[in-house]
C-alpha cells in the first residue's frame, strides 16, 4: 500500500511540474523593423500579426519583460482617454493592445505601445490570461 501511495504522489508531482513548465512558454516577439508580432507557444509559432509601434518622437522600448497586468477595456489617462482595449501591460504605461486605426498597421503610428487589430489583440489577451501573465513574455527588438 505504501509503495502505491508513493508512486501516486510521484506521478502527481511530475504531472504538475510538466504543466508548470509548459505554461511558462508564451512569447510575443515584436520586431520594430518589420512591424510584426510573432506569438509562440512552447516554441511553436501560433500567430504572426502586423502591428503599429512608436512613431517618430515616440519610442517603443526594446527589451524583454513578463506581462504585468491586463485590462479588458482600458482607457489612456495620458492620451485623452483614448481606448486601449485588450491591453496587456508589460512596462509602466506600455502595453500590447487593440487599435481601431487598422489601416495604420504595418507601420509606426503609436505613442509607443504595440497596437494590433481588435481580433488579434483579443486573441493575445485571451492567450496571456489563460497561460498566466507571469508566464507571458513580451520581447521587442529592432
Short mmCIF file of N, CA and C in Angstrom, two decimals:
data_model
loop_
_atom_site.label_atom_id
_atom_site.label_comp_id
_atom_site.label_asym_id
_atom_site.label_seq_id
_atom_site.Cartn_x
_atom_site.Cartn_y
_atom_site.Cartn_z
N UNK A 1 0.82 -1.20 0.00
CA UNK A 1 0.00 0.00 0.00
C UNK A 1 0.86 1.26 0.00
N UNK A 2 1.96 1.23 0.80
CA UNK A 2 2.84 2.40 0.86
C UNK A 2 3.48 2.69 -0.50
N UNK A 3 3.91 1.64 -1.19
CA UNK A 3 4.55 1.85 -2.49
C UNK A 3 3.55 2.41 -3.50
N UNK A 4 2.29 1.99 -3.40
CA UNK A 4 1.27 2.53 -4.29
C UNK A 4 1.07 4.03 -4.04
N UNK A 5 0.99 4.43 -2.77
CA UNK A 5 0.83 5.84 -2.43
C UNK A 5 2.05 6.66 -2.86
N UNK A 6 3.22 6.12 -2.65
CA UNK A 6 4.44 6.81 -3.06
C UNK A 6 4.47 7.00 -4.58
N UNK A 7 4.09 5.97 -5.32
CA UNK A 7 4.04 6.06 -6.78
C UNK A 7 3.02 7.10 -7.23
N UNK A 8 1.87 7.12 -6.58
CA UNK A 8 0.83 8.08 -6.93
C UNK A 8 1.30 9.51 -6.67
N UNK A 9 1.96 9.73 -5.54
CA UNK A 9 2.47 11.08 -5.21
C UNK A 9 3.52 11.51 -6.23
N UNK A 10 4.44 10.62 -6.58
CA UNK A 10 5.47 10.94 -7.57
C UNK A 10 4.82 11.27 -8.91
N UNK A 11 3.84 10.49 -9.32
CA UNK A 11 3.13 10.74 -10.58
C UNK A 11 2.49 12.12 -10.59
N UNK A 12 1.80 12.47 -9.52
CA UNK A 12 1.15 13.78 -9.43
C UNK A 12 2.16 14.92 -9.45
N UNK A 13 3.27 14.75 -8.76
CA UNK A 13 4.31 15.79 -8.78
C UNK A 13 4.85 16.00 -10.19
N UNK A 14 5.15 14.92 -10.89
CA UNK A 14 5.65 15.02 -12.27
C UNK A 14 4.61 15.68 -13.16
N UNK A 15 3.35 15.30 -13.01
CA UNK A 15 2.27 15.87 -13.80
C UNK A 15 2.18 17.38 -13.60
N UNK A 16 2.18 17.84 -12.35
CA UNK A 16 2.07 19.27 -12.07
C UNK A 16 3.31 20.03 -12.50
N UNK A 17 4.48 19.46 -12.37
CA UNK A 17 5.71 20.12 -12.82
C UNK A 17 5.69 20.29 -14.33
N UNK A 18 5.28 19.28 -15.06
CA UNK A 18 5.22 19.36 -16.52
C UNK A 18 4.25 20.44 -16.95
N UNK A 19 3.10 20.55 -16.29
CA UNK A 19 2.12 21.57 -16.62
C UNK A 19 2.68 22.97 -16.37
N UNK A 20 3.41 23.16 -15.29
CA UNK A 20 4.01 24.45 -14.97
C UNK A 20 5.04 24.84 -16.02
N UNK A 21 5.87 23.91 -16.44
CA UNK A 21 6.89 24.20 -17.45
C UNK A 21 6.23 24.61 -18.76
N UNK A 22 5.19 23.89 -19.17
CA UNK A 22 4.51 24.22 -20.43
C UNK A 22 3.85 25.59 -20.37
N UNK A 23 3.30 25.96 -19.23
CA UNK A 23 2.60 27.22 -19.10
C UNK A 23 3.53 28.42 -19.19
N UNK A 24 4.82 28.24 -18.96
CA UNK A 24 5.75 29.35 -18.92
C UNK A 24 6.30 29.72 -20.30
N UNK A 25 5.70 29.24 -21.36
CA UNK A 25 6.30 29.42 -22.67
C UNK A 25 5.44 30.16 -23.68
N UNK A 26 4.73 31.20 -23.30
CA UNK A 26 4.02 32.04 -24.26
C UNK A 26 4.87 33.28 -24.49
N UNK A 27 5.34 33.47 -25.71
CA UNK A 27 6.24 34.58 -26.03
C UNK A 27 5.68 35.37 -27.20
N UNK A 28 5.62 36.68 -27.04
CA UNK A 28 5.24 37.60 -28.12
C UNK A 28 6.51 38.34 -28.54
N UNK A 29 7.02 38.03 -29.72
CA UNK A 29 8.24 38.64 -30.25
C UNK A 29 7.82 39.76 -31.20
N UNK A 30 8.11 41.01 -30.83
CA UNK A 30 7.76 42.17 -31.65
C UNK A 30 9.02 42.64 -32.36
N UNK A 31 8.95 42.75 -33.69
CA UNK A 31 10.07 43.23 -34.48
C UNK A 31 9.72 44.62 -34.99
N UNK A 32 10.47 45.63 -34.51
CA UNK A 32 10.18 47.01 -34.88
C UNK A 32 10.46 47.28 -36.37
N UNK A 33 11.46 46.61 -36.93
CA UNK A 33 11.81 46.83 -38.34
C UNK A 33 10.71 46.35 -39.28
N UNK A 34 10.19 45.16 -39.00
CA UNK A 34 9.17 44.60 -39.88
C UNK A 34 7.74 44.93 -39.43
N UNK A 35 7.60 45.55 -38.24
CA UNK A 35 6.29 45.88 -37.69
C UNK A 35 5.40 44.65 -37.63
N UNK A 36 5.97 43.59 -37.05
CA UNK A 36 5.23 42.35 -36.88
C UNK A 36 5.37 41.83 -35.45
N UNK A 37 4.42 41.01 -35.04
CA UNK A 37 4.48 40.33 -33.76
C UNK A 37 4.24 38.85 -34.02
N UNK A 38 5.17 38.02 -33.56
CA UNK A 38 5.05 36.58 -33.70
C UNK A 38 4.84 35.99 -32.32
N UNK A 39 3.76 35.24 -32.16
CA UNK A 39 3.43 34.63 -30.88
C UNK A 39 3.77 33.14 -30.96
N UNK A 40 4.62 32.71 -30.03
CA UNK A 40 4.97 31.30 -29.95
C UNK A 40 4.48 30.74 -28.62
N UNK A 41 4.07 29.48 -28.70
CA UNK A 41 3.64 28.75 -27.51
C UNK A 41 4.45 27.47 -27.46
N UNK A 42 5.24 27.33 -26.41
CA UNK A 42 6.14 26.18 -26.26
C UNK A 42 7.06 26.05 -27.47
N UNK A 43 7.51 27.19 -28.00
CA UNK A 43 8.45 27.20 -29.11
C UNK A 43 7.82 27.03 -30.48
N UNK A 44 6.51 26.86 -30.56
CA UNK A 44 5.83 26.66 -31.82
C UNK A 44 5.09 27.95 -32.20
N UNK A 45 5.32 28.44 -33.44
CA UNK A 45 4.65 29.66 -33.89
C UNK A 45 3.16 29.40 -34.02
N UNK A 46 2.37 30.21 -33.32
CA UNK A 46 0.91 30.09 -33.35
C UNK A 46 0.26 31.21 -34.14
N UNK A 47 0.88 32.42 -34.07
CA UNK A 47 0.30 33.59 -34.75
C UNK A 47 1.41 34.50 -35.23
N UNK A 48 1.14 35.19 -36.34
CA UNK A 48 2.04 36.25 -36.83
C UNK A 48 1.12 37.37 -37.32
N UNK A 49 1.28 38.54 -36.69
CA UNK A 49 0.38 39.65 -36.98
C UNK A 49 1.15 40.92 -37.30
N UNK A 50 0.50 41.80 -38.07
CA UNK A 50 1.04 43.15 -38.29
C UNK A 50 0.72 44.00 -37.07
N UNK A 51 1.65 44.90 -36.73
CA UNK A 51 1.47 45.79 -35.58
C UNK A 51 1.82 47.22 -36.00
N UNK A 52 1.49 48.15 -35.13
CA UNK A 52 2.00 49.52 -35.21
C UNK A 52 2.68 49.81 -33.90
N UNK A 53 3.90 50.33 -33.98
CA UNK A 53 4.64 50.69 -32.78
C UNK A 53 4.90 52.19 -32.80
N UNK A 54 5.79 52.67 -31.94
CA UNK A 54 6.01 54.10 -31.77
C UNK A 54 6.43 54.84 -33.04
N UNK A 55 5.70 55.89 -33.34
CA UNK A 55 6.04 56.73 -34.49
C UNK A 55 7.16 57.70 -34.10
N UNK A 56 7.60 58.50 -35.05
CA UNK A 56 8.69 59.45 -34.81
C UNK A 56 8.37 60.31 -33.57
N UNK A 57 9.33 60.36 -32.67
CA UNK A 57 9.17 61.12 -31.43
C UNK A 57 8.57 60.33 -30.28
N UNK A 58 8.11 59.11 -30.56
CA UNK A 58 7.50 58.25 -29.54
C UNK A 58 8.09 56.85 -29.67
N UNK A 59 9.10 56.56 -28.88
CA UNK A 59 9.78 55.27 -28.97
C UNK A 59 8.99 54.14 -28.32
N UNK A 60 9.12 52.98 -28.90
CA UNK A 60 8.68 51.75 -28.27
C UNK A 60 9.94 51.15 -27.65
N UNK A 61 9.94 50.85 -26.36
CA UNK A 61 11.17 50.34 -25.72
C UNK A 61 11.54 48.96 -26.26
N UNK A 62 12.84 48.72 -26.37
CA UNK A 62 13.31 47.37 -26.72
C UNK A 62 13.73 46.66 -25.44
N UNK A 63 13.57 45.35 -25.44
CA UNK A 63 13.93 44.55 -24.27
C UNK A 63 12.99 43.37 -24.13
N UNK A 64 13.02 42.77 -22.95
CA UNK A 64 12.22 41.59 -22.67
C UNK A 64 11.57 41.73 -21.30
N UNK A 65 10.26 41.54 -21.24
CA UNK A 65 9.51 41.70 -19.99
C UNK A 65 8.46 40.61 -19.86
N UNK A 66 8.13 40.29 -18.63
CA UNK A 66 6.94 39.46 -18.42
C UNK A 66 5.75 40.41 -18.37
N UNK A 67 4.59 39.91 -18.75
CA UNK A 67 3.38 40.73 -18.69
C UNK A 67 3.08 41.05 -17.24
N UNK A 68 2.71 42.30 -16.97
CA UNK A 68 2.48 42.75 -15.59
C UNK A 68 1.01 42.73 -15.20
N UNK A 69 0.16 43.31 -16.05
CA UNK A 69 -1.27 43.34 -15.72
C UNK A 69 -2.08 43.50 -17.00
N UNK A 70 -3.36 43.16 -16.91
CA UNK A 70 -4.24 43.18 -18.08
C UNK A 70 -5.47 44.02 -17.78
N UNK A 71 -6.00 44.65 -18.84
CA UNK A 71 -7.22 45.44 -18.70
C UNK A 71 -8.05 45.28 -19.97
N UNK A 72 -9.22 44.72 -19.84
CA UNK A 72 -10.08 44.42 -21.00
C UNK A 72 -10.55 45.67 -21.73
N UNK A 73 -10.93 46.71 -21.00
CA UNK A 73 -11.46 47.94 -21.60
C UNK A 73 -10.71 49.17 -21.10
N UNK A 74 -9.40 49.14 -21.17
CA UNK A 74 -8.59 50.23 -20.63
C UNK A 74 -8.73 51.50 -21.46
N UNK A 75 -8.59 52.64 -20.78
CA UNK A 75 -8.56 53.94 -21.46
C UNK A 75 -7.32 54.67 -20.96
N UNK A 76 -6.63 55.35 -21.87
CA UNK A 76 -5.39 56.04 -21.54
C UNK A 76 -5.64 57.31 -20.74
N UNK A 77 -5.00 57.40 -19.59
CA UNK A 77 -5.07 58.65 -18.82
C UNK A 77 -4.14 59.69 -19.42
N UNK A 78 -3.09 59.24 -20.08
CA UNK A 78 -2.08 60.14 -20.64
C UNK A 78 -2.51 60.77 -21.97
N UNK A 79 -3.28 60.03 -22.77
CA UNK A 79 -3.63 60.49 -24.11
C UNK A 79 -5.14 60.63 -24.30
N UNK A 80 -5.74 61.58 -23.60
CA UNK A 80 -7.13 61.99 -23.80
C UNK A 80 -8.15 60.86 -23.73
N UNK A 81 -7.96 59.96 -22.79
CA UNK A 81 -8.92 58.89 -22.58
C UNK A 81 -9.05 57.96 -23.81
N UNK A 82 -7.99 57.87 -24.61
CA UNK A 82 -8.00 57.03 -25.81
C UNK A 82 -8.25 55.57 -25.44
N UNK A 83 -9.06 54.88 -26.24
CA UNK A 83 -9.33 53.47 -25.93
C UNK A 83 -8.10 52.59 -26.17
N UNK A 84 -7.89 51.64 -25.25
CA UNK A 84 -6.81 50.65 -25.35
C UNK A 84 -7.39 49.28 -25.01
N UNK A 85 -8.33 48.79 -25.82
CA UNK A 85 -8.96 47.52 -25.48
C UNK A 85 -7.99 46.35 -25.52
N UNK A 86 -8.27 45.35 -24.72
CA UNK A 86 -7.47 44.12 -24.63
C UNK A 86 -6.00 44.43 -24.33
N UNK A 87 -5.77 45.32 -23.38
CA UNK A 87 -4.41 45.76 -23.06
C UNK A 87 -3.70 44.76 -22.15
N UNK A 88 -2.47 44.41 -22.55
CA UNK A 88 -1.56 43.62 -21.72
C UNK A 88 -0.36 44.53 -21.46
N UNK A 89 -0.24 45.03 -20.23
CA UNK A 89 0.83 45.95 -19.87
C UNK A 89 2.10 45.18 -19.53
N UNK A 90 3.23 45.69 -20.03
CA UNK A 90 4.50 45.00 -19.80
C UNK A 90 5.58 45.88 -19.21
N UNK A 91 5.48 47.21 -19.33
CA UNK A 91 6.49 48.12 -18.78
C UNK A 91 5.83 49.46 -18.53
N UNK A 92 5.57 49.76 -17.27
CA UNK A 92 4.93 51.04 -16.95
C UNK A 92 3.63 51.21 -17.73
N UNK A 93 3.54 52.29 -18.50
CA UNK A 93 2.34 52.56 -19.30
C UNK A 93 2.36 51.92 -20.68
N UNK A 94 3.39 51.14 -20.99
CA UNK A 94 3.47 50.49 -22.30
C UNK A 94 2.68 49.19 -22.29
N UNK A 95 1.94 48.97 -23.39
CA UNK A 95 1.10 47.77 -23.48
C UNK A 95 1.01 47.28 -24.92
N UNK A 96 0.62 46.04 -25.04
CA UNK A 96 0.16 45.49 -26.31
C UNK A 96 -1.36 45.61 -26.23
N UNK A 97 -1.99 46.27 -27.21
CA UNK A 97 -3.44 46.47 -27.15
C UNK A 97 -4.03 46.66 -28.54
N UNK A 98 -5.35 46.66 -28.61
CA UNK A 98 -6.06 46.83 -29.88
C UNK A 98 -6.09 48.29 -30.30
N UNK A 99 -6.24 48.47 -31.62
CA UNK A 99 -6.46 49.80 -32.19
C UNK A 99 -7.60 49.69 -33.19
N UNK A 100 -8.32 50.78 -33.34
CA UNK A 100 -9.36 50.83 -34.37
C UNK A 100 -8.83 51.46 -35.65
N UNK A 101 -7.59 51.96 -35.60
CA UNK A 101 -6.94 52.52 -36.79
C UNK A 101 -6.18 51.41 -37.51
N UNK A 102 -6.91 50.43 -37.98
CA UNK A 102 -6.27 49.24 -38.55
C UNK A 102 -5.55 49.52 -39.87
N UNK A 103 -5.91 50.59 -40.55
CA UNK A 103 -5.21 50.90 -41.80
C UNK A 103 -3.77 51.32 -41.56
N UNK A 104 -3.42 51.66 -40.33
CA UNK A 104 -2.04 52.04 -39.99
C UNK A 104 -1.18 50.87 -39.53
N UNK A 105 -1.78 49.70 -39.40
CA UNK A 105 -0.99 48.53 -39.00
C UNK A 105 0.06 48.23 -40.07
N UNK A 106 1.24 47.84 -39.61
CA UNK A 106 2.34 47.56 -40.53
C UNK A 106 3.33 48.70 -40.64
N UNK A 107 3.04 49.81 -39.94
CA UNK A 107 3.98 50.94 -39.92
C UNK A 107 3.87 51.66 -38.57
N UNK A 108 4.94 52.35 -38.16
CA UNK A 108 4.90 53.06 -36.88
C UNK A 108 3.78 54.10 -36.85
N UNK A 109 2.97 54.09 -35.79
CA UNK A 109 1.85 55.03 -35.71
C UNK A 109 1.42 55.34 -34.28
N UNK A 110 2.01 54.67 -33.29
CA UNK A 110 1.52 54.81 -31.92
C UNK A 110 2.37 55.79 -31.10
N UNK A 111 1.97 55.96 -29.85
CA UNK A 111 2.74 56.75 -28.90
C UNK A 111 3.75 55.90 -28.16
N UNK A 112 3.99 54.69 -28.64
CA UNK A 112 4.97 53.80 -28.03
C UNK A 112 4.45 52.42 -27.72
N UNK A 113 3.15 52.27 -27.61
CA UNK A 113 2.57 50.95 -27.37
C UNK A 113 2.66 50.11 -28.64
N UNK A 114 2.41 48.82 -28.48
CA UNK A 114 2.33 47.89 -29.60
C UNK A 114 0.84 47.70 -29.88
N UNK A 115 0.40 48.13 -31.08
CA UNK A 115 -1.02 48.06 -31.41
C UNK A 115 -1.30 46.95 -32.41
N UNK A 116 -2.40 46.26 -32.17
CA UNK A 116 -2.86 45.15 -33.01
C UNK A 116 -4.30 45.41 -33.47
N UNK A 117 -4.75 44.65 -34.46
CA UNK A 117 -6.16 44.71 -34.83
C UNK A 117 -6.98 44.22 -33.63
N UNK A 118 -8.23 44.64 -33.53
CA UNK A 118 -9.04 44.20 -32.39
C UNK A 118 -9.14 42.68 -32.24
N UNK A 119 -9.30 41.96 -33.33
CA UNK A 119 -9.42 40.49 -33.20
C UNK A 119 -8.10 39.86 -32.77
N UNK A 120 -6.97 40.36 -33.30
CA UNK A 120 -5.67 39.82 -32.89
C UNK A 120 -5.37 40.15 -31.43
N UNK A 121 -5.70 41.37 -31.02
CA UNK A 121 -5.48 41.77 -29.62
C UNK A 121 -6.33 40.93 -28.68
N UNK A 122 -7.57 40.64 -29.08
CA UNK A 122 -8.44 39.80 -28.25
C UNK A 122 -7.86 38.40 -28.11
N UNK A 123 -7.32 37.87 -29.19
CA UNK A 123 -6.70 36.55 -29.15
C UNK A 123 -5.50 36.54 -28.21
N UNK A 124 -4.62 37.56 -28.35
CA UNK A 124 -3.44 37.62 -27.48
C UNK A 124 -3.85 37.81 -26.02
N UNK A 125 -4.82 38.65 -25.77
CA UNK A 125 -5.32 38.90 -24.41
C UNK A 125 -5.81 37.59 -23.79
N UNK A 126 -6.57 36.83 -24.56
CA UNK A 126 -7.09 35.56 -24.08
C UNK A 126 -5.96 34.56 -23.79
N UNK A 127 -4.99 34.49 -24.70
CA UNK A 127 -3.86 33.58 -24.50
C UNK A 127 -3.05 33.95 -23.26
N UNK A 128 -2.76 35.25 -23.12
CA UNK A 128 -1.95 35.71 -21.98
C UNK A 128 -2.65 35.42 -20.66
N UNK A 129 -3.94 35.63 -20.61
CA UNK A 129 -4.67 35.37 -19.38
C UNK A 129 -4.80 33.87 -19.11
N UNK A 130 -4.94 33.08 -20.15
CA UNK A 130 -5.04 31.63 -19.98
C UNK A 130 -3.73 31.04 -19.47
N UNK A 131 -2.60 31.52 -20.00
CA UNK A 131 -1.30 30.99 -19.60
C UNK A 131 -0.80 31.62 -18.30
N UNK A 132 -1.37 32.76 -17.95
CA UNK A 132 -0.93 33.49 -16.77
C UNK A 132 0.02 34.60 -17.18
N UNK A 133 -0.23 35.78 -16.68
CA UNK A 133 0.60 36.94 -17.06
C UNK A 133 2.07 36.74 -16.72
N UNK A 134 2.42 36.19 -15.54
CA UNK A 134 3.85 35.98 -15.26
C UNK A 134 4.51 34.99 -16.22
N UNK A 135 3.72 34.17 -16.87
CA UNK A 135 4.23 33.17 -17.82
C UNK A 135 4.21 33.67 -19.26
N UNK A 136 3.83 34.93 -19.45
CA UNK A 136 3.76 35.54 -20.78
C UNK A 136 4.91 36.52 -20.92
N UNK A 137 5.69 36.38 -21.97
CA UNK A 137 6.87 37.22 -22.20
C UNK A 137 6.63 38.07 -23.43
N UNK A 138 6.98 39.36 -23.35
CA UNK A 138 6.95 40.26 -24.49
C UNK A 138 8.38 40.68 -24.77
N UNK A 139 8.86 40.39 -25.97
CA UNK A 139 10.23 40.67 -26.36
C UNK A 139 10.17 41.62 -27.56
N UNK A 140 10.82 42.77 -27.44
CA UNK A 140 10.80 43.77 -28.51
C UNK A 140 12.23 44.00 -28.99
N UNK A 141 12.42 43.83 -30.31
CA UNK A 141 13.74 44.01 -30.92
C UNK A 141 13.62 44.94 -32.13
N UNK A 142 14.76 45.45 -32.57
CA UNK A 142 14.80 46.30 -33.77
C UNK A 142 14.90 45.48 -35.01
#
